[in-house]
mmCIF file of C-alpha atoms in Angstrom:
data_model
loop_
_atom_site.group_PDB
_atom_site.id
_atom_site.type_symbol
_atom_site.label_atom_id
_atom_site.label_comp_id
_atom_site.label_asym_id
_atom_site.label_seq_id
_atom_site.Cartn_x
_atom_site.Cartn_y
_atom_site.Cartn_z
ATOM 1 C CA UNK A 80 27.192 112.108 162.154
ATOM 2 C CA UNK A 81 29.761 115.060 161.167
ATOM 3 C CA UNK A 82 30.921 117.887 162.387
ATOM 4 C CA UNK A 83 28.087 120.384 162.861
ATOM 5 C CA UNK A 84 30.380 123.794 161.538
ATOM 6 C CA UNK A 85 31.942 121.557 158.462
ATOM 7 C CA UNK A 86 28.357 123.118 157.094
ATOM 8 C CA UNK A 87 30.085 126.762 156.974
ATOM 9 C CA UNK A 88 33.492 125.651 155.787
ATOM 10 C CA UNK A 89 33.821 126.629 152.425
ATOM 11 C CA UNK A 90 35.618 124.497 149.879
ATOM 12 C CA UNK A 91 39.110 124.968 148.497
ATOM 13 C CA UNK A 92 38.650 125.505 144.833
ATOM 14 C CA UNK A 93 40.948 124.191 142.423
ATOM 15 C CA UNK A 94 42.057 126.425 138.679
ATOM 16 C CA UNK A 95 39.358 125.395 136.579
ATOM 17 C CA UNK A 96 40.119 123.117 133.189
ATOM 18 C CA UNK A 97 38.462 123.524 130.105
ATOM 19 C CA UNK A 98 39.092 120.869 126.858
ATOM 20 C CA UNK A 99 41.256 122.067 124.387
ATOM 21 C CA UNK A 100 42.011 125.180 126.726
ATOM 22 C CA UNK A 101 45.549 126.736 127.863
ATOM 23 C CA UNK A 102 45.503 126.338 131.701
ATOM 24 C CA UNK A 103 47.121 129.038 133.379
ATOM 25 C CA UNK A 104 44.929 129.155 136.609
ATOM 26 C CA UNK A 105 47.367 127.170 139.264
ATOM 27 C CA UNK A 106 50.420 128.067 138.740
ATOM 28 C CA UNK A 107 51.587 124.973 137.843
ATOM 29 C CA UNK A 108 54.942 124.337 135.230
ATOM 30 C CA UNK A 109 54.159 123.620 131.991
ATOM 31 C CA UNK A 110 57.073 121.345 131.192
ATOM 32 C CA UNK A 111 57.576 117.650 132.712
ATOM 33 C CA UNK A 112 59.911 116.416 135.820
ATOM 34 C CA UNK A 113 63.200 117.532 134.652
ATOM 35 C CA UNK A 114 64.945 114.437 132.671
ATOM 36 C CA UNK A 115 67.085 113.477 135.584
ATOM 37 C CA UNK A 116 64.441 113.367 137.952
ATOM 38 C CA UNK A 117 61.806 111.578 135.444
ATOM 39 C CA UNK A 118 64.448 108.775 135.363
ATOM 40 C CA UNK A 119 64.674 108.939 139.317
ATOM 41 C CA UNK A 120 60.512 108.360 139.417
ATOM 42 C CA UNK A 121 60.538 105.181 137.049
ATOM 43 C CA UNK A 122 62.961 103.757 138.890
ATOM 44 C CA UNK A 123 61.302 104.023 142.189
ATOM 45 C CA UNK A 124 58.284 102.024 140.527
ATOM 46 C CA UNK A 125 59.808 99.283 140.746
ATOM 47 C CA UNK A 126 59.630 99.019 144.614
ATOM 48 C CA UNK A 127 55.581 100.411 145.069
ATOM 49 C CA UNK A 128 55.033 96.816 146.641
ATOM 50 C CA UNK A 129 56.542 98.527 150.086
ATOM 51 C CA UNK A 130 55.895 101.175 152.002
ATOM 52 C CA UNK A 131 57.597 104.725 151.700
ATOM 53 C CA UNK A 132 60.314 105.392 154.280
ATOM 54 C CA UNK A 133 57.514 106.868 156.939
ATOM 55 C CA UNK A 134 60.729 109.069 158.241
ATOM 56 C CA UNK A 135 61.725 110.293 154.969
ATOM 57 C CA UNK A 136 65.185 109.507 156.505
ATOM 58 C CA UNK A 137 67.276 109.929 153.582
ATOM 59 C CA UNK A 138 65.469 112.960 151.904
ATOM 60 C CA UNK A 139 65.180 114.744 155.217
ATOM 61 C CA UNK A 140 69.357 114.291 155.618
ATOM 62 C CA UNK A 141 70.017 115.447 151.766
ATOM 63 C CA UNK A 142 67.443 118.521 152.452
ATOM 64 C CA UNK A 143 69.977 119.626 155.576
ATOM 65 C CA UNK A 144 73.029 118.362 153.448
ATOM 66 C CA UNK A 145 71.853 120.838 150.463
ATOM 67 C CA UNK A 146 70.637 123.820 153.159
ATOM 68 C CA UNK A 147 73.647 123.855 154.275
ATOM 69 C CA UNK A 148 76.207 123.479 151.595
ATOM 70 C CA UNK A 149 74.125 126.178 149.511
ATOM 71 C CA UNK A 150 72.188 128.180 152.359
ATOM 72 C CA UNK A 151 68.807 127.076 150.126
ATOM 73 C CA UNK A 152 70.088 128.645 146.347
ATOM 74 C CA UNK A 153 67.234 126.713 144.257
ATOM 75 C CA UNK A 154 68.904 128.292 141.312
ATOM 76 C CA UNK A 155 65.939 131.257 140.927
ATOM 77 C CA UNK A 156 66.927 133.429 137.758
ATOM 78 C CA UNK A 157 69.530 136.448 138.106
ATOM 79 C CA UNK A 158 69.921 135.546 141.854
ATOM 80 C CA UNK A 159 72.684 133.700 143.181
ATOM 81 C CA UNK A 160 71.646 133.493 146.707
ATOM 82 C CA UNK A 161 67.926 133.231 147.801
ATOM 83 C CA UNK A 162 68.898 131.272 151.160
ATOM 84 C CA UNK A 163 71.329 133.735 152.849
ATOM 85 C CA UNK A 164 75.082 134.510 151.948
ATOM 86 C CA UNK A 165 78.332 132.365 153.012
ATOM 87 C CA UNK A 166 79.294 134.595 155.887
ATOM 88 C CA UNK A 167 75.808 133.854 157.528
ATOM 89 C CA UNK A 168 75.897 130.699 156.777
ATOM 90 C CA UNK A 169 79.288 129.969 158.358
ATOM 91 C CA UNK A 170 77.906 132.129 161.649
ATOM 92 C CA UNK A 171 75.258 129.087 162.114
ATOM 93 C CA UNK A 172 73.144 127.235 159.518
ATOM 94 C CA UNK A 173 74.205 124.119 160.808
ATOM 95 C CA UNK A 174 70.783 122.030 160.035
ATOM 96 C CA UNK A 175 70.623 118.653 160.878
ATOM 97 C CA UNK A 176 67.554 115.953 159.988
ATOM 98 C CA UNK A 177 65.840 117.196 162.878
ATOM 99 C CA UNK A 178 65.422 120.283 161.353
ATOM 100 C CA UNK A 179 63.609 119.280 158.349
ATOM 101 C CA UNK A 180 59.839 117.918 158.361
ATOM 102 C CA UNK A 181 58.621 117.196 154.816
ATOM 103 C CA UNK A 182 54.966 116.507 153.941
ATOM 104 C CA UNK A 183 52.125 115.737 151.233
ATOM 105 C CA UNK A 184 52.803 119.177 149.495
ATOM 106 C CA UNK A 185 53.396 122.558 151.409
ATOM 107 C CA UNK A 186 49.305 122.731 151.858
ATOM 108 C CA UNK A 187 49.300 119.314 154.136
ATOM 109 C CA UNK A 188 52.857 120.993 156.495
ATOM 110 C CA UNK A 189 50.687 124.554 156.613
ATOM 111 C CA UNK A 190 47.820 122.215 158.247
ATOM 112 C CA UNK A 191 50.231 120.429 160.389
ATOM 113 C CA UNK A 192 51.882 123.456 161.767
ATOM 114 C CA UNK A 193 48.050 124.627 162.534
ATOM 115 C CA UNK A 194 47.593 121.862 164.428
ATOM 116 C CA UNK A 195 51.192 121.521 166.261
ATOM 117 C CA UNK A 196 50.533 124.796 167.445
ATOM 118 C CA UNK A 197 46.899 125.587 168.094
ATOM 119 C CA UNK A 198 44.410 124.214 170.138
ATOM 120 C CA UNK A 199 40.723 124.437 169.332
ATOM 121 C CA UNK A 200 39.626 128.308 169.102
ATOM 122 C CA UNK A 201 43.300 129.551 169.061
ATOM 123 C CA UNK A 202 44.029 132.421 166.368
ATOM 124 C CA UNK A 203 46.116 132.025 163.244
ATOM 125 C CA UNK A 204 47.189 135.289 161.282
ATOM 126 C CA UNK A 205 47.681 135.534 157.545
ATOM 127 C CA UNK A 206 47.142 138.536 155.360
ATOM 128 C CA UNK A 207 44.222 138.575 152.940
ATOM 129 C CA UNK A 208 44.280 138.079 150.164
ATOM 130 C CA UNK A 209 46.789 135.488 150.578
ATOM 131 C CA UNK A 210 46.842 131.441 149.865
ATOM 132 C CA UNK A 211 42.845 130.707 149.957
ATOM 133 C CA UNK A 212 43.775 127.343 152.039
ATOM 134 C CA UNK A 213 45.015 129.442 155.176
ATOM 135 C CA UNK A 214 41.495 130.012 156.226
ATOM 136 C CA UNK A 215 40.359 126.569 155.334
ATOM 137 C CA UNK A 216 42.982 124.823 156.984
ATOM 138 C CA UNK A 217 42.449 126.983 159.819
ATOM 139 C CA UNK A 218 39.218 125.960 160.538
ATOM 140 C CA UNK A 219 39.340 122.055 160.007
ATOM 141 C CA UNK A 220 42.148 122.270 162.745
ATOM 142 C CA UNK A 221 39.286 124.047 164.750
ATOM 143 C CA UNK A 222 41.169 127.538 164.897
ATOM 144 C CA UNK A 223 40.359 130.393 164.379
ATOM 145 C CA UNK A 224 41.148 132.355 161.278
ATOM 146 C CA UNK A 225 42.753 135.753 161.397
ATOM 147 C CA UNK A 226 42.548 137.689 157.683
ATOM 148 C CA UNK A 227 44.483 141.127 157.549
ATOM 149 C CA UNK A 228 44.077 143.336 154.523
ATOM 150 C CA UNK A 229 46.592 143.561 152.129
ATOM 151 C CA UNK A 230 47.901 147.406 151.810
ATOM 152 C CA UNK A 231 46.916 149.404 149.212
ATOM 153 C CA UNK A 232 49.882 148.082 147.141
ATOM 154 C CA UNK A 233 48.466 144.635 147.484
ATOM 155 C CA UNK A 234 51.648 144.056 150.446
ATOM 156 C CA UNK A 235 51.791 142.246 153.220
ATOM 157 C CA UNK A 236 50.609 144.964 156.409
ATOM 158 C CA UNK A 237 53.183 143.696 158.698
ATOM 159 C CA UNK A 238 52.755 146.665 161.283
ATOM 160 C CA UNK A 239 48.528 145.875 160.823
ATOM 161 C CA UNK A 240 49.798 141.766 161.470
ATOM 162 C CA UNK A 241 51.257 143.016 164.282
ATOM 163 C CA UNK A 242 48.022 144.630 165.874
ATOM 164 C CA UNK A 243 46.079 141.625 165.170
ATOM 165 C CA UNK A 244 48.303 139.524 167.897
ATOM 166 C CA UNK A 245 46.378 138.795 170.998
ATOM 167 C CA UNK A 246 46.866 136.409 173.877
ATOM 168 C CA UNK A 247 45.120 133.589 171.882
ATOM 169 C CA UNK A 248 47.813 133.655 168.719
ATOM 170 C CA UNK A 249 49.522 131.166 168.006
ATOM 171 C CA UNK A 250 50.662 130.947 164.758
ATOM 172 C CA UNK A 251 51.234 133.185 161.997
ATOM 173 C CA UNK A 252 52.110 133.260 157.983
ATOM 174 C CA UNK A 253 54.075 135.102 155.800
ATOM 175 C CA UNK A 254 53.278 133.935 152.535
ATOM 176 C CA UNK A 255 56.448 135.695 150.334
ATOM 177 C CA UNK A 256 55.826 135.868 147.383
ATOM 178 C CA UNK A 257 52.055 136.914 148.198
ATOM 179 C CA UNK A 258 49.802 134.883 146.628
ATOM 180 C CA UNK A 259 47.614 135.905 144.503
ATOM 181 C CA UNK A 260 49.656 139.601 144.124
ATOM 182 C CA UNK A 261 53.156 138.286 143.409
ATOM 183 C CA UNK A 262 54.038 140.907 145.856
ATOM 184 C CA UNK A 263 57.299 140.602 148.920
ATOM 185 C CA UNK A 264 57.910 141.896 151.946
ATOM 186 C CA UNK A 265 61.572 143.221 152.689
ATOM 187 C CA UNK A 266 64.040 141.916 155.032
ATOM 188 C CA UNK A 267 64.379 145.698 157.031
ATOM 189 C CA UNK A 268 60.133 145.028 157.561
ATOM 190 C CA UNK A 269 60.446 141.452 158.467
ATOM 191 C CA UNK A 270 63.145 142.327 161.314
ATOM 192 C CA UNK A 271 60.866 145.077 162.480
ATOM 193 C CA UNK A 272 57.839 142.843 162.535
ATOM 194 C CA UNK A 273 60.039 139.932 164.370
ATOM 195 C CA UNK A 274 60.554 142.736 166.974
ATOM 196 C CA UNK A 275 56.738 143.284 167.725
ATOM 197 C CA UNK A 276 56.046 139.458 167.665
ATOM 198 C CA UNK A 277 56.113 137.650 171.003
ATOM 199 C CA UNK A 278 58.481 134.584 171.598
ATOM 200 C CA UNK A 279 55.089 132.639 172.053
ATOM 201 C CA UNK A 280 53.806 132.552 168.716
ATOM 202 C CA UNK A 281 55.265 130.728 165.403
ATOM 203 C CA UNK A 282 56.023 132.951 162.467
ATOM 204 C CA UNK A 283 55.962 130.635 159.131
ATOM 205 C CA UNK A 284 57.770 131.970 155.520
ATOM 206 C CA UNK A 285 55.519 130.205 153.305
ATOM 207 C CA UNK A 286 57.829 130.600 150.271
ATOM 208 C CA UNK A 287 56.470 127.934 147.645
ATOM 209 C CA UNK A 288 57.424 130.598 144.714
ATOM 210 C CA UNK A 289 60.953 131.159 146.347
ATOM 211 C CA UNK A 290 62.687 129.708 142.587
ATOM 212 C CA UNK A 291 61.382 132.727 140.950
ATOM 213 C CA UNK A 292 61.911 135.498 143.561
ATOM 214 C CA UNK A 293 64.458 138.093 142.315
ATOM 215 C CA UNK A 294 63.885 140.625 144.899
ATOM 216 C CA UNK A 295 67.416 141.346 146.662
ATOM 217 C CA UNK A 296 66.035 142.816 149.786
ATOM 218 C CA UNK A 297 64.259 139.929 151.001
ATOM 219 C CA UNK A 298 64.827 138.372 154.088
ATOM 220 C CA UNK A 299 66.967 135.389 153.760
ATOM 221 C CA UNK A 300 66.814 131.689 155.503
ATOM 222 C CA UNK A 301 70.268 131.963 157.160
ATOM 223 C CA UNK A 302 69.759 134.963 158.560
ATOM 224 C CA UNK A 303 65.882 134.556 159.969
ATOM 225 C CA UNK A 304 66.906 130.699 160.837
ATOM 226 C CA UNK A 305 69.719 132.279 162.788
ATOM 227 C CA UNK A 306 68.364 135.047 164.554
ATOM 228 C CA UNK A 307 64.503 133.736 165.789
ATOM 229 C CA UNK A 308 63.449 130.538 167.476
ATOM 230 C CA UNK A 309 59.942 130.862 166.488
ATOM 231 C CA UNK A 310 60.944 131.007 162.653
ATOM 232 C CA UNK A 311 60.205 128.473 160.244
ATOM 233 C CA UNK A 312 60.532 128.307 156.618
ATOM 234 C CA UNK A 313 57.991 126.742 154.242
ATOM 235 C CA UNK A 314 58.575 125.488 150.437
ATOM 236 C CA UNK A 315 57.173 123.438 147.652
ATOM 237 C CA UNK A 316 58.235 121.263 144.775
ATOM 238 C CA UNK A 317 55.219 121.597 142.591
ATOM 239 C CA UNK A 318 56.003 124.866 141.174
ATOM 240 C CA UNK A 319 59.273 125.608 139.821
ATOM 241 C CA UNK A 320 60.301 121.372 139.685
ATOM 242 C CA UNK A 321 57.391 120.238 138.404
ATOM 243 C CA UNK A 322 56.327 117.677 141.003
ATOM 244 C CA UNK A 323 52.867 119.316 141.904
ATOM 245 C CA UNK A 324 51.428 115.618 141.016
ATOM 246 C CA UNK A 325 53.652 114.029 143.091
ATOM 247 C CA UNK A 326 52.893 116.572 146.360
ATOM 248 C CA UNK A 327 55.760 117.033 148.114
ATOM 249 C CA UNK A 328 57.048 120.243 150.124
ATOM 250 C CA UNK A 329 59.235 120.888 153.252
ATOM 251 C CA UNK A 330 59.695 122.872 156.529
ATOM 252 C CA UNK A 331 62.622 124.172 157.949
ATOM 253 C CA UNK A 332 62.075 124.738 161.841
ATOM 254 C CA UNK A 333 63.922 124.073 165.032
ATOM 255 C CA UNK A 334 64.151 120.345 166.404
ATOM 256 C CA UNK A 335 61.071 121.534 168.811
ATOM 257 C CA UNK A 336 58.982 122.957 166.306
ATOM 258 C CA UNK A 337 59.971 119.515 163.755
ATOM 259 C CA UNK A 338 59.192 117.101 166.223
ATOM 260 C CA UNK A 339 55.533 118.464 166.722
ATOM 261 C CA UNK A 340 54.850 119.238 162.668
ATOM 262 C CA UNK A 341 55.923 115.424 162.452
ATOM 263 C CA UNK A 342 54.044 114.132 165.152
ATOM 264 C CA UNK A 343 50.803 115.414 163.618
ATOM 265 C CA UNK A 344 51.229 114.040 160.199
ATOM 266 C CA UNK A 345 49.275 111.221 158.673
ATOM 267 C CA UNK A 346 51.673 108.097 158.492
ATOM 268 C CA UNK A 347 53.070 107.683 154.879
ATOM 269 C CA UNK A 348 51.638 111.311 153.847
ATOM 270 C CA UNK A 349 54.992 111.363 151.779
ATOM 271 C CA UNK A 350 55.007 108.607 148.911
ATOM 272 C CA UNK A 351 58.224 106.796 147.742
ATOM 273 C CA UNK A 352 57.993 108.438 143.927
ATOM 274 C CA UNK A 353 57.757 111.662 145.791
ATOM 275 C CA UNK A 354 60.751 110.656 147.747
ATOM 276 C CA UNK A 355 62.771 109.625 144.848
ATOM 277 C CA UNK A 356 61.816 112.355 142.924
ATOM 278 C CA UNK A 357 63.270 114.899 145.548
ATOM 279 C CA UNK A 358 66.024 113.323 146.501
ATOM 280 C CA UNK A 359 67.025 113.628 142.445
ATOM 281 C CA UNK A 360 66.066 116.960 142.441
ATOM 282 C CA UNK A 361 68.574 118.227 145.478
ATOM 283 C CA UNK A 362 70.839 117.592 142.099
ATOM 284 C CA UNK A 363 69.220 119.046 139.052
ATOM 285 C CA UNK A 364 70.357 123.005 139.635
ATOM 286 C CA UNK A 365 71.745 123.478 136.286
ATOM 287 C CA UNK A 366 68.557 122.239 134.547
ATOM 288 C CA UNK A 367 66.144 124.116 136.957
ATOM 289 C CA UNK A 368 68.330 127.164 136.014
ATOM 290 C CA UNK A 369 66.957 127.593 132.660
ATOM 291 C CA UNK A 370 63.220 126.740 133.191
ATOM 292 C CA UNK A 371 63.206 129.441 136.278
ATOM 293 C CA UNK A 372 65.314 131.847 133.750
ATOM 294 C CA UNK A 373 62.979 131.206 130.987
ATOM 295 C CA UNK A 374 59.917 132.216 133.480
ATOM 296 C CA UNK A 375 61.063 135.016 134.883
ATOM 297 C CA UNK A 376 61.753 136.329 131.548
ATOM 298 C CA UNK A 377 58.025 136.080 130.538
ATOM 299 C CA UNK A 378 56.554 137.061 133.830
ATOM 300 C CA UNK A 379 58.532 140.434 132.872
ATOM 301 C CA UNK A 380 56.891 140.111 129.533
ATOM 302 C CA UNK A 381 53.407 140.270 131.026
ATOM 303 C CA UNK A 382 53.679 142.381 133.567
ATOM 304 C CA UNK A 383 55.228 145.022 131.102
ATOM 305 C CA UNK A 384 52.563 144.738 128.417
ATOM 306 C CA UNK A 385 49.887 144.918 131.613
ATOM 307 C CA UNK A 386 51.064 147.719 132.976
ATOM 308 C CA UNK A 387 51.017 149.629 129.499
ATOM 309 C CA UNK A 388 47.189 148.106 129.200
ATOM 310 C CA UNK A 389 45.736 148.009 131.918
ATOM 311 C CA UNK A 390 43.523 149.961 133.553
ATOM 312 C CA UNK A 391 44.481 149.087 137.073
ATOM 313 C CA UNK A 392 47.880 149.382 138.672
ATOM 314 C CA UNK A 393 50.251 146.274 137.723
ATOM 315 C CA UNK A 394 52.547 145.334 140.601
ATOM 316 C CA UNK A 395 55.599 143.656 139.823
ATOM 317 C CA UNK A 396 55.635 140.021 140.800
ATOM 318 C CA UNK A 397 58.004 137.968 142.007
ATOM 319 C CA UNK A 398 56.567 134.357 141.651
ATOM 320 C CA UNK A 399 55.137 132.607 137.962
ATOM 321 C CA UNK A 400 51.511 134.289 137.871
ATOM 322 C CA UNK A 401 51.076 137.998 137.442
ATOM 323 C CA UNK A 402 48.070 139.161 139.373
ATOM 324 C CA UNK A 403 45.151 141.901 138.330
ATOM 325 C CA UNK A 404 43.221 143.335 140.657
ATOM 326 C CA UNK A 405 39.717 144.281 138.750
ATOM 327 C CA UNK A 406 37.297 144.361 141.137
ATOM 328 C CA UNK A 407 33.941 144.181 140.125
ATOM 329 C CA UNK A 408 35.667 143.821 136.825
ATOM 330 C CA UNK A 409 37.529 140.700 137.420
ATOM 331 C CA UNK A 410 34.246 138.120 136.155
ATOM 332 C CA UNK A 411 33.894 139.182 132.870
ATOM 333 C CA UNK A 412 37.905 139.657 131.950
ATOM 334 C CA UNK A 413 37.644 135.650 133.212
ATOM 335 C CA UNK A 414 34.930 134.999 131.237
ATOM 336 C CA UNK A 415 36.328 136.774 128.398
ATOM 337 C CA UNK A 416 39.492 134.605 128.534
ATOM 338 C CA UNK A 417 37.259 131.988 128.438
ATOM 339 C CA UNK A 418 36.095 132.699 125.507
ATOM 340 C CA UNK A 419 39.337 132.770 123.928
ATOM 341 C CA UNK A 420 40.370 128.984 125.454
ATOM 342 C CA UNK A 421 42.448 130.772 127.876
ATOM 343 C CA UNK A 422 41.539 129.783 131.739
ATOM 344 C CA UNK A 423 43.187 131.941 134.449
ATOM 345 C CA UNK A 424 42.239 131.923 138.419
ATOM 346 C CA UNK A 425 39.664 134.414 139.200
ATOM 347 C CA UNK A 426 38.411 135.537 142.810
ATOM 348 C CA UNK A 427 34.870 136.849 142.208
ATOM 349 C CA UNK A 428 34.762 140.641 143.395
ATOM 350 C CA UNK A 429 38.545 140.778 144.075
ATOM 351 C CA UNK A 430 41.168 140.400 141.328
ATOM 352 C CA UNK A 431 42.539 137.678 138.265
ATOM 353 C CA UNK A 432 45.575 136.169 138.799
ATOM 354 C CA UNK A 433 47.242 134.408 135.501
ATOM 355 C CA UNK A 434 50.015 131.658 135.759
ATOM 356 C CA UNK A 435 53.396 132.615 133.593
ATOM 357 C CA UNK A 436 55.156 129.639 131.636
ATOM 358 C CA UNK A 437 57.427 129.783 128.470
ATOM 359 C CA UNK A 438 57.418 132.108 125.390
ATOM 360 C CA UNK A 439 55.310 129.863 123.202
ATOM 361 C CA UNK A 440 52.385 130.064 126.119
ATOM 362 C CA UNK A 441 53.219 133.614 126.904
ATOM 363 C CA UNK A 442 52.570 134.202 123.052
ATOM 364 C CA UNK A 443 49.156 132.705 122.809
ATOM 365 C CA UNK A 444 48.375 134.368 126.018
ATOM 366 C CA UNK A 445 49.580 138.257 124.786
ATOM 367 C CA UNK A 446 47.354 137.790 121.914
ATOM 368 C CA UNK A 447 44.382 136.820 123.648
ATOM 369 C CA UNK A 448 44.958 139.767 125.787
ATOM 370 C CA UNK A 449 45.355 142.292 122.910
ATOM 371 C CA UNK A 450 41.332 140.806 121.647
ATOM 372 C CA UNK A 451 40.129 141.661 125.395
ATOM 373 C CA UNK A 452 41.791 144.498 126.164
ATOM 374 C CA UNK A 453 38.659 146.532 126.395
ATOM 375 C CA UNK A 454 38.088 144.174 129.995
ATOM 376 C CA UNK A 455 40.986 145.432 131.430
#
């Protein structure tokens, strides 16, 4: 009565919670909506007798409104300009509505664009290891799954990506920042990589971390948006805002690519507190400013005590989780946090990767770290 391969489809696994435990296993914010937006949320209750706006009308006009007015700043730490400077933005990020899907969290658009471009058996490409729902999502769309390794610096192997491309790809992610590694790709490695891909296939930036990337050589939204048709541009409210119980991300694409992502997606998928709560958020820079500042600044806490401590090599991050890649070794430094009422993500075999928050966390968590230091 089901789907014969569902047998074989493994499960997307959530960051553990333990009682009494500090949870840094899904990257998640520790603090609440931001005030502004909290106040946005209860007074949307008031109106959960109707439906949600199925269009996301008005959020989907303030998203282009925003894009364009501040070629996508969200504010990240240190950075003025994640999105692109002025001069490209005056040379053509003109967005409109159209160019703007939003959906159930960045996870439900990444199985959307699956399934707006791929028909059953068709390829998607994604590095490895990358976001563990890529594969997933592949397959309940009925594609097929593409992993690359990761370089030896735990990068994206764009010129390997490349290789990978036959006639039956279709689609293929970019997730910058990396997750699990934290690590980036450069603009000068995207162009060249945009220059091996054919017209045919969709390249998506899945940039859910964007807030916290301080890496200057990136490549930018104005200037991909501008330059490829077969770009599109992935992000997420549940990391840096603090909405990741509320699920909501959003795609920039062109009007082609938009319609289809939209035309796939499950009536409603975007609920009216999620709605409210981004449309409140499109004006609550100044008090994402400090909570992104105040990350960053203990990310580079971490990472600098890690890479004094550790046995393996600590790459730099550029997103709220710093990531450690054990090996064999990677079960019993988890277990060992465990121990200590600390719960990080671990990949069995592979690596840990621990979520970053604010100085009191980051405190607990550089203690516990000094009383296992012999598992690293």
């Amino acid at each position: 009565m089901v789907r014969s391969d569902l047998s074989s489809l493994p499960a997307y696994v959530p960051g553990a919670t333990l009682p009494n435990a500090l949870k840094l296993a899904s990257n998640e914010g520790t603090y609440s909506p931001l005030p502004s937006v909290a106040r946005a949320i209860e007074q949307a209750t008031s109106h959960l007798n109707r439906y949600p706006d199925m269009g996301a009308v008005d959020l989907r006009q303030k998203f282009a409104d925003w894009l364009n007015s501040t070629t996508g700043t969200q504010a990240p730490a240190a950075q003025t300009d994640r999105g692109g400077s002025a001069e490209e933005a005056a040379a053509g990020l003109n967005l409109t509505m159209d160019n703007i899907a939003v959906g159930n969290g960045s996870s439900a658009l990444c199985l959307q664009l699956i399934q707006a471009t791929c028909a059953a058996g068709e390829e998607v490409v994604f590095a490895w290891r990358s976001f563990e729902a890529y594969p997933i999502l592949s397959r309940i769309a009925e594609a097929t799954p593409v992993p690359v390794p990761l370089t030896a610096d735990q990068r994206h192997d764009l010129p390997a990506m490349v290789d990978a491309i036959t006639d039956n790809t279709r689609l293929i992610f970019v997730c910058n920042p990396n997750n699990p590694t934290g690590t980036t790709v450069t603009a000068e490695e995207f162009h060249e990589f945009m220059a091996a891909v054919p017209d045919r296939v969709t390249v998506v930036l899945d940039e859910a971390y964007v807030e916290f990337n301080q890496a200057q050589d990136g490549p930018t939204l104005a200037d991909v948006f501008t330059r490829y048709p077969n770009v599109a541009v992935c992000r997420t409210f549940s990391k840096a805002y603090g909405l990741a119980g509320l699920r909501l991300g959003y795609l920039i694409g062109h009007e082609e690519l938009v319609q289809a992502v939209n035309k796939v997606a499950v009536p409603f998928g975007v609920n009216a507190l999620a709605q409210a709560a981004g449309l409140a958020s499109l004006d609550a820079h100044d008090e994402l400013h400090e909570r992104v500042e105040e990350t960053v600044t203990q990310r580079n806490r971490v990472t600098e005590w890690l890479q004094e401590h550790a046995s393996v090599r600590v790459y730099p991050s550029e997103a709220n989780f710093v990531w450690l890649g054990l090996g064999d070794k990677a079960e019993a430094l988890d277990a060992a946090l465990k121990e200590h009422d600390i719960v990080a993500r671990c990949f069995a075999g592979e690596g840990v990767r621990i979520s970053v928050t604010n100085k009191e966390e980051t405190d607990r968590l550089l203690d516990v770290l000094q009383k296992v230091a012999a598992y690293l």
